[in-house]
């Protein structure tokens, strides 16, 4: 880095957040220019230009000035310019901003192919993009690194488990609701006349097996229903980390996308109503919403049991019950998992606080000295030009003095 900076720069490709393009040049001319600056062999440049124009779907407007391109077309051209020199390290800053879904998928394919035998550092606000392209994902909030790992690792560590969607018929609605109440200890909620939704924590994954067996008729009760099970998305992970990091902007954006409340899912204590017992369906009012539940087996009239319901972040409570200290709290062990403590993570490498002035001056002097050593030709030209200008000024001064005499 210190002595061969030009060689290091030649190994990198950069797609900045703002397009660095000339409106007078076409896509073909841009790619030829960037390939030439990166010292690509002239014989290979035409084939590379054709390959990348085809990869980013710019073959037809390839000879049109880029000033007439849309924002998405300019972003695709910037990605192609960053990759045309076959760099060892590529930095992509939000490369798919402003693209439609079809072209975004095409650029993802280009980046996916470019990942082989090179390092790609990509920044994005789109969690789907990070989930699709990222082999190792890090999330930063408020200027700090909050987590690092693969997509599956982050979902297992910070996610809420699995999400279940059930669609049934009007005739089987009651039986399906009762079945979900029996099989899912975390509870379920209606989202339509014939639809149910539920969140299953990772600690209760075994319940999904029993539910699938019942749906397939393994327990002699095959019902007319469709079952969909999906893992939590990376966006759920981002929202949770933003909440724990107290990042108001990230929380606001995430909640607007999901339509969720700041508190997520909370445990609610429900008292079994009079005349009800284990296996009976009941209706619970919580924070202005109504939920159809089934009393767990073994619970009798007047006893309390815990269910997971959407919460606005306050203390979870039920309109028809009070918490029972003897009841079992079946929350997920991942729900309270703390974020990694990154305070002082780089302190041993970046010790800027309290640095003496002399040390700072010495560092700047050495940096400038090394920079000057890299460009001896420029320094010689500056010195010669300065000497020439001084000589001209001295001669002019002498001529003016003789004229006055």
GROMACS .gro file of C-alpha atoms in nm, residues 61-369:
model
  309
   61UNK     CA    1  -2.854   0.193  -2.636
   62UNK     CA    2  -2.480   0.116  -2.630
   63UNK     CA    3  -2.393   0.400  -2.870
   64UNK     CA    4  -2.637   0.654  -2.724
   65UNK     CA    5  -2.491   0.931  -2.503
   66UNK     CA    6  -2.534   0.842  -2.138
   67UNK     CA    7  -2.694   1.180  -2.071
   68UNK     CA    8  -3.010   1.037  -2.230
   69UNK     CA    9  -3.014   0.730  -2.004
   70UNK     CA   10  -3.257   0.679  -1.720
   71UNK     CA   11  -3.130   0.648  -1.362
   72UNK     CA   12  -3.149   0.269  -1.369
   73UNK     CA   13  -2.956   0.250  -1.697
   74UNK     CA   14  -2.682   0.471  -1.554
   75UNK     CA   15  -2.653   0.248  -1.248
   76UNK     CA   16  -2.618  -0.059  -1.470
   77UNK     CA   17  -2.345   0.114  -1.669
   78UNK     CA   18  -2.162   0.206  -1.346
   79UNK     CA   19  -2.165  -0.159  -1.238
   80UNK     CA   20  -2.026  -0.266  -1.575
   81UNK     CA   21  -1.749  -0.002  -1.553
   82UNK     CA   22  -1.651  -0.132  -1.208
   83UNK     CA   23  -1.619  -0.492  -1.333
   84UNK     CA   24  -1.476  -0.459  -1.684
   85UNK     CA   25  -1.110  -0.462  -1.573
   86UNK     CA   26  -1.153  -0.792  -1.384
   87UNK     CA   27  -1.045  -0.641  -1.048
   88UNK     CA   28  -0.954  -0.849  -0.745
   89UNK     CA   29  -1.165  -0.632  -0.511
   90UNK     CA   30  -1.491  -0.461  -0.609
   91UNK     CA   31  -1.674  -0.198  -0.403
   92UNK     CA   32  -2.044  -0.156  -0.492
   93UNK     CA   33  -2.235   0.117  -0.311
   94UNK     CA   34  -2.610   0.053  -0.356
   95UNK     CA   35  -2.563  -0.070  -0.715
   96UNK     CA   36  -2.930  -0.143  -0.792
   97UNK     CA   37  -3.085   0.186  -0.678
   98UNK     CA   38  -3.359   0.302  -0.914
   99UNK     CA   39  -3.387  -0.025  -1.109
  100UNK     CA   40  -3.705  -0.211  -1.193
  101UNK     CA   41  -3.734  -0.572  -1.064
  102UNK     CA   42  -3.635  -0.732  -1.397
  103UNK     CA   43  -3.315  -0.532  -1.443
  104UNK     CA   44  -3.235  -0.562  -1.074
  105UNK     CA   45  -3.244  -0.939  -1.104
  106UNK     CA   46  -3.018  -0.917  -1.411
  107UNK     CA   47  -2.759  -0.709  -1.223
  108UNK     CA   48  -2.778  -0.955  -0.933
  109UNK     CA   49  -2.686  -1.232  -1.175
  110UNK     CA   50  -2.388  -1.028  -1.299
  111UNK     CA   51  -2.267  -0.965  -0.943
  112UNK     CA   52  -2.322  -1.330  -0.849
  113UNK     CA   53  -2.101  -1.442  -1.137
  114UNK     CA   54  -1.842  -1.175  -1.053
  115UNK     CA   55  -1.805  -1.309  -0.697
  116UNK     CA   56  -1.592  -1.601  -0.815
  117UNK     CA   57  -1.220  -1.557  -0.730
  118UNK     CA   58  -1.264  -1.201  -0.604
  119UNK     CA   59  -1.387  -1.002  -0.305
  120UNK     CA   60  -1.708  -0.802  -0.351
  121UNK     CA   61  -1.798  -0.545  -0.085
  122UNK     CA   62  -2.159  -0.437  -0.134
  123UNK     CA   63  -2.357  -0.184   0.070
  124UNK     CA   64  -2.736  -0.172   0.045
  125UNK     CA   65  -3.053  -0.082   0.230
  126UNK     CA   66  -3.246  -0.359   0.054
  127UNK     CA   67  -3.248  -0.663   0.283
  128UNK     CA   68  -3.361  -0.887  -0.003
  129UNK     CA   69  -3.052  -0.788  -0.199
  130UNK     CA   70  -2.824  -0.858   0.098
  131UNK     CA   71  -2.993  -1.194   0.155
  132UNK     CA   72  -2.956  -1.291  -0.210
  133UNK     CA   73  -2.596  -1.182  -0.272
  134UNK     CA   74  -2.431  -1.180   0.069
  135UNK     CA   75  -2.214  -1.473   0.174
  136UNK     CA   76  -2.122  -1.284   0.492
  137UNK     CA   77  -2.355  -1.006   0.606
  138UNK     CA   78  -2.286  -0.728   0.854
  139UNK     CA   79  -2.543  -0.478   0.981
  140UNK     CA   80  -2.441  -0.132   1.095
  141UNK     CA   81  -2.659   0.104   1.292
  142UNK     CA   82  -2.573   0.453   1.415
  143UNK     CA   83  -2.215   0.414   1.298
  144UNK     CA   84  -2.144   0.088   1.482
  145UNK     CA   85  -2.107  -0.269   1.364
  146UNK     CA   86  -2.394  -0.458   1.526
  147UNK     CA   87  -2.364  -0.812   1.389
  148UNK     CA   88  -2.167  -1.023   1.145
  149UNK     CA   89  -2.242  -1.366   1.000
  150UNK     CA   90  -2.416  -1.560   0.728
  151UNK     CA   91  -2.782  -1.499   0.651
  152UNK     CA   92  -2.889  -1.825   0.815
  153UNK     CA   93  -2.679  -1.754   1.125
  154UNK     CA   94  -2.831  -1.407   1.170
  155UNK     CA   95  -3.184  -1.540   1.122
  156UNK     CA   96  -3.128  -1.816   1.378
  157UNK     CA   97  -2.968  -1.581   1.630
  158UNK     CA   98  -3.185  -1.270   1.598
  159UNK     CA   99  -3.491  -1.389   1.406
  160UNK     CA  100  -3.834  -1.465   1.545
  161UNK     CA  101  -3.850  -1.822   1.413
  162UNK     CA  102  -4.102  -1.935   1.152
  163UNK     CA  103  -4.414  -1.770   1.015
  164UNK     CA  104  -4.719  -1.987   0.940
  165UNK     CA  105  -5.002  -1.887   0.702
  166UNK     CA  106  -5.315  -2.103   0.679
  167UNK     CA  107  -5.600  -2.072   0.430
  168UNK     CA  108  -5.916  -2.276   0.474
  169UNK     CA  109  -6.281  -2.284   0.367
  170UNK     CA  110  -6.579  -2.134   0.546
  171UNK     CA  111  -6.701  -2.482   0.640
  172UNK     CA  112  -6.372  -2.586   0.802
  173UNK     CA  113  -6.288  -2.252   0.963
  174UNK     CA  114  -6.388  -2.353   1.315
  175UNK     CA  115  -6.212  -2.690   1.300
  176UNK     CA  116  -5.895  -2.534   1.156
  177UNK     CA  117  -5.887  -2.271   1.431
  178UNK     CA  118  -5.924  -2.543   1.693
  179UNK     CA  119  -5.650  -2.751   1.529
  180UNK     CA  120  -5.407  -2.456   1.529
  181UNK     CA  121  -5.485  -2.387   1.892
  182UNK     CA  122  -5.406  -2.748   1.981
  183UNK     CA  123  -5.083  -2.773   1.785
  184UNK     CA  124  -4.929  -2.426   1.832
  185UNK     CA  125  -4.856  -2.324   2.189
  186UNK     CA  126  -4.760  -1.973   2.079
  187UNK     CA  127  -5.116  -1.906   1.961
  188UNK     CA  128  -5.255  -1.789   1.629
  189UNK     CA  129  -5.457  -1.497   1.496
  190UNK     CA  130  -5.716  -1.457   1.218
  191UNK     CA  131  -5.617  -1.231   0.932
  192UNK     CA  132  -5.930  -1.279   0.724
  193UNK     CA  133  -6.255  -1.468   0.701
  194UNK     CA  134  -6.076  -1.790   0.602
  195UNK     CA  135  -5.713  -1.715   0.688
  196UNK     CA  136  -5.499  -1.759   0.998
  197UNK     CA  137  -5.148  -1.650   1.081
  198UNK     CA  138  -4.905  -1.757   1.352
  199UNK     CA  139  -4.543  -1.708   1.459
  200UNK     CA  140  -4.359  -2.015   1.585
  201UNK     CA  141  -4.040  -1.953   1.789
  202UNK     CA  142  -3.732  -2.161   1.712
  203UNK     CA  143  -3.773  -2.337   2.046
  204UNK     CA  144  -4.111  -2.475   1.933
  205UNK     CA  145  -4.016  -2.600   1.585
  206UNK     CA  146  -4.133  -2.952   1.678
  207UNK     CA  147  -4.490  -2.820   1.678
  208UNK     CA  148  -4.466  -2.765   1.302
  209UNK     CA  149  -4.409  -3.136   1.247
  210UNK     CA  150  -4.725  -3.224   1.436
  211UNK     CA  151  -4.918  -2.957   1.246
  212UNK     CA  152  -4.798  -3.085   0.907
  213UNK     CA  153  -4.889  -3.440   1.006
  214UNK     CA  154  -5.240  -3.329   1.095
  215UNK     CA  155  -5.276  -3.139   0.767
  216UNK     CA  156  -5.170  -3.446   0.567
  217UNK     CA  157  -5.421  -3.660   0.752
  218UNK     CA  158  -5.169  -3.845   0.965
  219UNK     CA  159  -5.399  -3.811   1.264
  220UNK     CA  160  -5.716  -3.907   1.076
  221UNK     CA  161  -5.836  -3.549   1.060
  222UNK     CA  162  -5.743  -3.420   0.714
  223UNK     CA  163  -5.898  -3.078   0.671
  224UNK     CA  164  -5.958  -2.860   0.365
  225UNK     CA  165  -5.676  -2.614   0.423
  226UNK     CA  166  -5.353  -2.486   0.268
  227UNK     CA  167  -5.046  -2.447   0.489
  228UNK     CA  168  -4.748  -2.221   0.418
  229UNK     CA  169  -4.440  -2.208   0.642
  230UNK     CA  170  -4.158  -1.958   0.591
  231UNK     CA  171  -3.855  -1.855   0.791
  232UNK     CA  172  -3.826  -1.498   0.912
  233UNK     CA  173  -3.671  -1.257   0.662
  234UNK     CA  174  -3.349  -1.062   0.699
  235UNK     CA  175  -3.568  -0.753   0.726
  236UNK     CA  176  -3.710  -0.891   1.052
  237UNK     CA  177  -3.353  -0.929   1.178
  238UNK     CA  178  -3.270  -0.571   1.077
  239UNK     CA  179  -3.576  -0.433   1.255
  240UNK     CA  180  -3.492  -0.619   1.575
  241UNK     CA  181  -3.131  -0.501   1.570
  242UNK     CA  182  -3.244  -0.145   1.498
  243UNK     CA  183  -3.477  -0.160   1.796
  244UNK     CA  184  -3.204  -0.283   2.028
  245UNK     CA  185  -2.968  -0.018   1.892
  246UNK     CA  186  -3.233   0.253   1.953
  247UNK     CA  187  -3.210   0.370   1.593
  248UNK     CA  188  -3.534   0.568   1.547
  249UNK     CA  189  -3.503   0.616   1.171
  250UNK     CA  190  -3.431   0.251   1.097
  251UNK     CA  191  -3.712   0.141   1.326
  252UNK     CA  192  -3.955   0.381   1.159
  253UNK     CA  193  -3.865   0.264   0.807
  254UNK     CA  194  -3.883  -0.102   0.901
  255UNK     CA  195  -4.216  -0.069   1.076
  256UNK     CA  196  -4.368   0.124   0.789
  257UNK     CA  197  -4.270  -0.157   0.551
  258UNK     CA  198  -4.406  -0.433   0.769
  259UNK     CA  199  -4.696  -0.251   0.932
  260UNK     CA  200  -4.575  -0.386   1.263
  261UNK     CA  201  -4.580  -0.234   1.608
  262UNK     CA  202  -4.260  -0.137   1.792
  263UNK     CA  203  -4.298  -0.414   2.047
  264UNK     CA  204  -4.330  -0.709   1.805
  265UNK     CA  205  -4.468  -1.021   1.973
  266UNK     CA  206  -4.516  -1.036   2.349
  267UNK     CA  207  -4.631  -1.295   2.598
  268UNK     CA  208  -4.985  -1.242   2.729
  269UNK     CA  209  -5.139  -1.416   3.028
  270UNK     CA  210  -5.495  -1.537   2.958
  271UNK     CA  211  -5.736  -1.671   3.220
  272UNK     CA  212  -5.958  -1.959   3.119
  273UNK     CA  213  -6.318  -1.824   3.118
  274UNK     CA  214  -6.599  -1.988   3.320
  275UNK     CA  215  -6.735  -2.303   3.161
  276UNK     CA  216  -6.424  -2.358   2.948
  277UNK     CA  217  -6.149  -2.618   2.980
  278UNK     CA  218  -5.861  -2.765   2.783
  279UNK     CA  219  -5.935  -2.798   2.410
  280UNK     CA  220  -6.224  -2.548   2.408
  281UNK     CA  221  -6.208  -2.246   2.171
  282UNK     CA  222  -6.212  -1.900   2.327
  283UNK     CA  223  -6.187  -1.542   2.203
  284UNK     CA  224  -5.938  -1.296   2.356
  285UNK     CA  225  -5.937  -0.916   2.327
  286UNK     CA  226  -5.587  -0.764   2.328
  287UNK     CA  227  -5.492  -0.404   2.243
  288UNK     CA  228  -5.809  -0.350   2.040
  289UNK     CA  229  -5.779  -0.672   1.838
  290UNK     CA  230  -5.967  -1.001   1.870
  291UNK     CA  231  -5.789  -1.339   1.862
  292UNK     CA  232  -5.935  -1.690   1.842
  293UNK     CA  233  -5.744  -1.926   2.071
  294UNK     CA  234  -5.781  -2.275   2.205
  295UNK     CA  235  -5.736  -2.351   2.574
  296UNK     CA  236  -5.429  -2.578   2.616
  297UNK     CA  237  -5.482  -2.929   2.744
  298UNK     CA  238  -5.473  -2.956   3.124
  299UNK     CA  239  -5.596  -2.600   3.186
  300UNK     CA  240  -5.922  -2.573   3.375
  301UNK     CA  241  -6.164  -2.290   3.455
  302UNK     CA  242  -5.993  -1.995   3.629
  303UNK     CA  243  -5.636  -2.102   3.553
  304UNK     CA  244  -5.398  -1.887   3.349
  305UNK     CA  245  -5.183  -1.979   3.051
  306UNK     CA  246  -4.937  -1.785   2.833
  307UNK     CA  247  -4.978  -1.709   2.463
  308UNK     CA  248  -4.771  -1.494   2.224
  309UNK     CA  249  -4.966  -1.203   2.075
  310UNK     CA  250  -4.861  -0.887   1.886
  311UNK     CA  251  -4.772  -0.614   2.133
  312UNK     CA  252  -4.712  -0.240   2.101
  313UNK     CA  253  -4.415  -0.259   2.335
  314UNK     CA  254  -4.582  -0.198   2.669
  315UNK     CA  255  -4.648  -0.455   2.939
  316UNK     CA  256  -4.845  -0.738   2.786
  317UNK     CA  257  -5.189  -0.780   2.939
  318UNK     CA  258  -5.523  -0.940   2.861
  319UNK     CA  259  -5.856  -0.773   2.910
  320UNK     CA  260  -6.005  -1.084   3.066
  321UNK     CA  261  -5.719  -1.211   3.278
  322UNK     CA  262  -5.432  -1.131   3.514
  323UNK     CA  263  -5.081  -1.279   3.499
  324UNK     CA  264  -5.028  -1.596   3.694
  325UNK     CA  265  -4.692  -1.636   3.868
  326UNK     CA  266  -4.719  -2.016   3.848
  327UNK     CA  267  -4.783  -2.027   3.477
  328UNK     CA  268  -4.513  -2.138   3.235
  329UNK     CA  269  -4.340  -1.866   3.036
  330UNK     CA  270  -4.275  -2.018   2.695
  331UNK     CA  271  -4.081  -1.734   2.536
  332UNK     CA  272  -3.803  -1.799   2.290
  333UNK     CA  273  -3.454  -1.790   2.426
  334UNK     CA  274  -3.361  -1.577   2.125
  335UNK     CA  275  -3.606  -1.302   2.218
  336UNK     CA  276  -3.377  -1.145   2.475
  337UNK     CA  277  -3.050  -1.229   2.308
  338UNK     CA  278  -2.826  -0.922   2.346
  339UNK     CA  279  -2.637  -0.763   2.063
  340UNK     CA  280  -2.263  -0.821   2.058
  341UNK     CA  281  -2.072  -0.559   2.253
  342UNK     CA  282  -1.862  -0.380   1.993
  343UNK     CA  283  -1.763  -0.093   2.223
  344UNK     CA  284  -1.387  -0.065   2.195
  345UNK     CA  285  -1.372  -0.328   1.920
  346UNK     CA  286  -1.112  -0.125   1.727
  347UNK     CA  287  -0.971   0.069   2.019
  348UNK     CA  288  -0.649  -0.129   2.021
  349UNK     CA  289  -0.594  -0.051   1.652
  350UNK     CA  290  -0.729   0.305   1.620
  351UNK     CA  291  -0.609   0.499   1.922
  352UNK     CA  292  -0.684   0.856   1.820
  353UNK     CA  293  -0.785   1.008   2.151
  354UNK     CA  294  -0.515   1.198   2.336
  355UNK     CA  295  -0.256   1.172   2.055
  356UNK     CA  296   0.021   1.435   2.108
  357UNK     CA  297   0.052   1.714   1.853
  358UNK     CA  298   0.408   1.614   1.771
  359UNK     CA  299   0.298   1.262   1.681
  360UNK     CA  300   0.024   1.394   1.453
  361UNK     CA  301   0.264   1.637   1.282
  362UNK     CA  302   0.520   1.361   1.227
  363UNK     CA  303   0.255   1.131   1.078
  364UNK     CA  304   0.136   1.398   0.835
  365UNK     CA  305   0.494   1.486   0.739
  366UNK     CA  306   0.583   1.123   0.668
  367UNK     CA  307   0.261   1.077   0.470
  368UNK     CA  308   0.335   1.380   0.249
  369UNK     CA  309   0.696   1.276   0.205
   0.00000   0.00000   0.00000
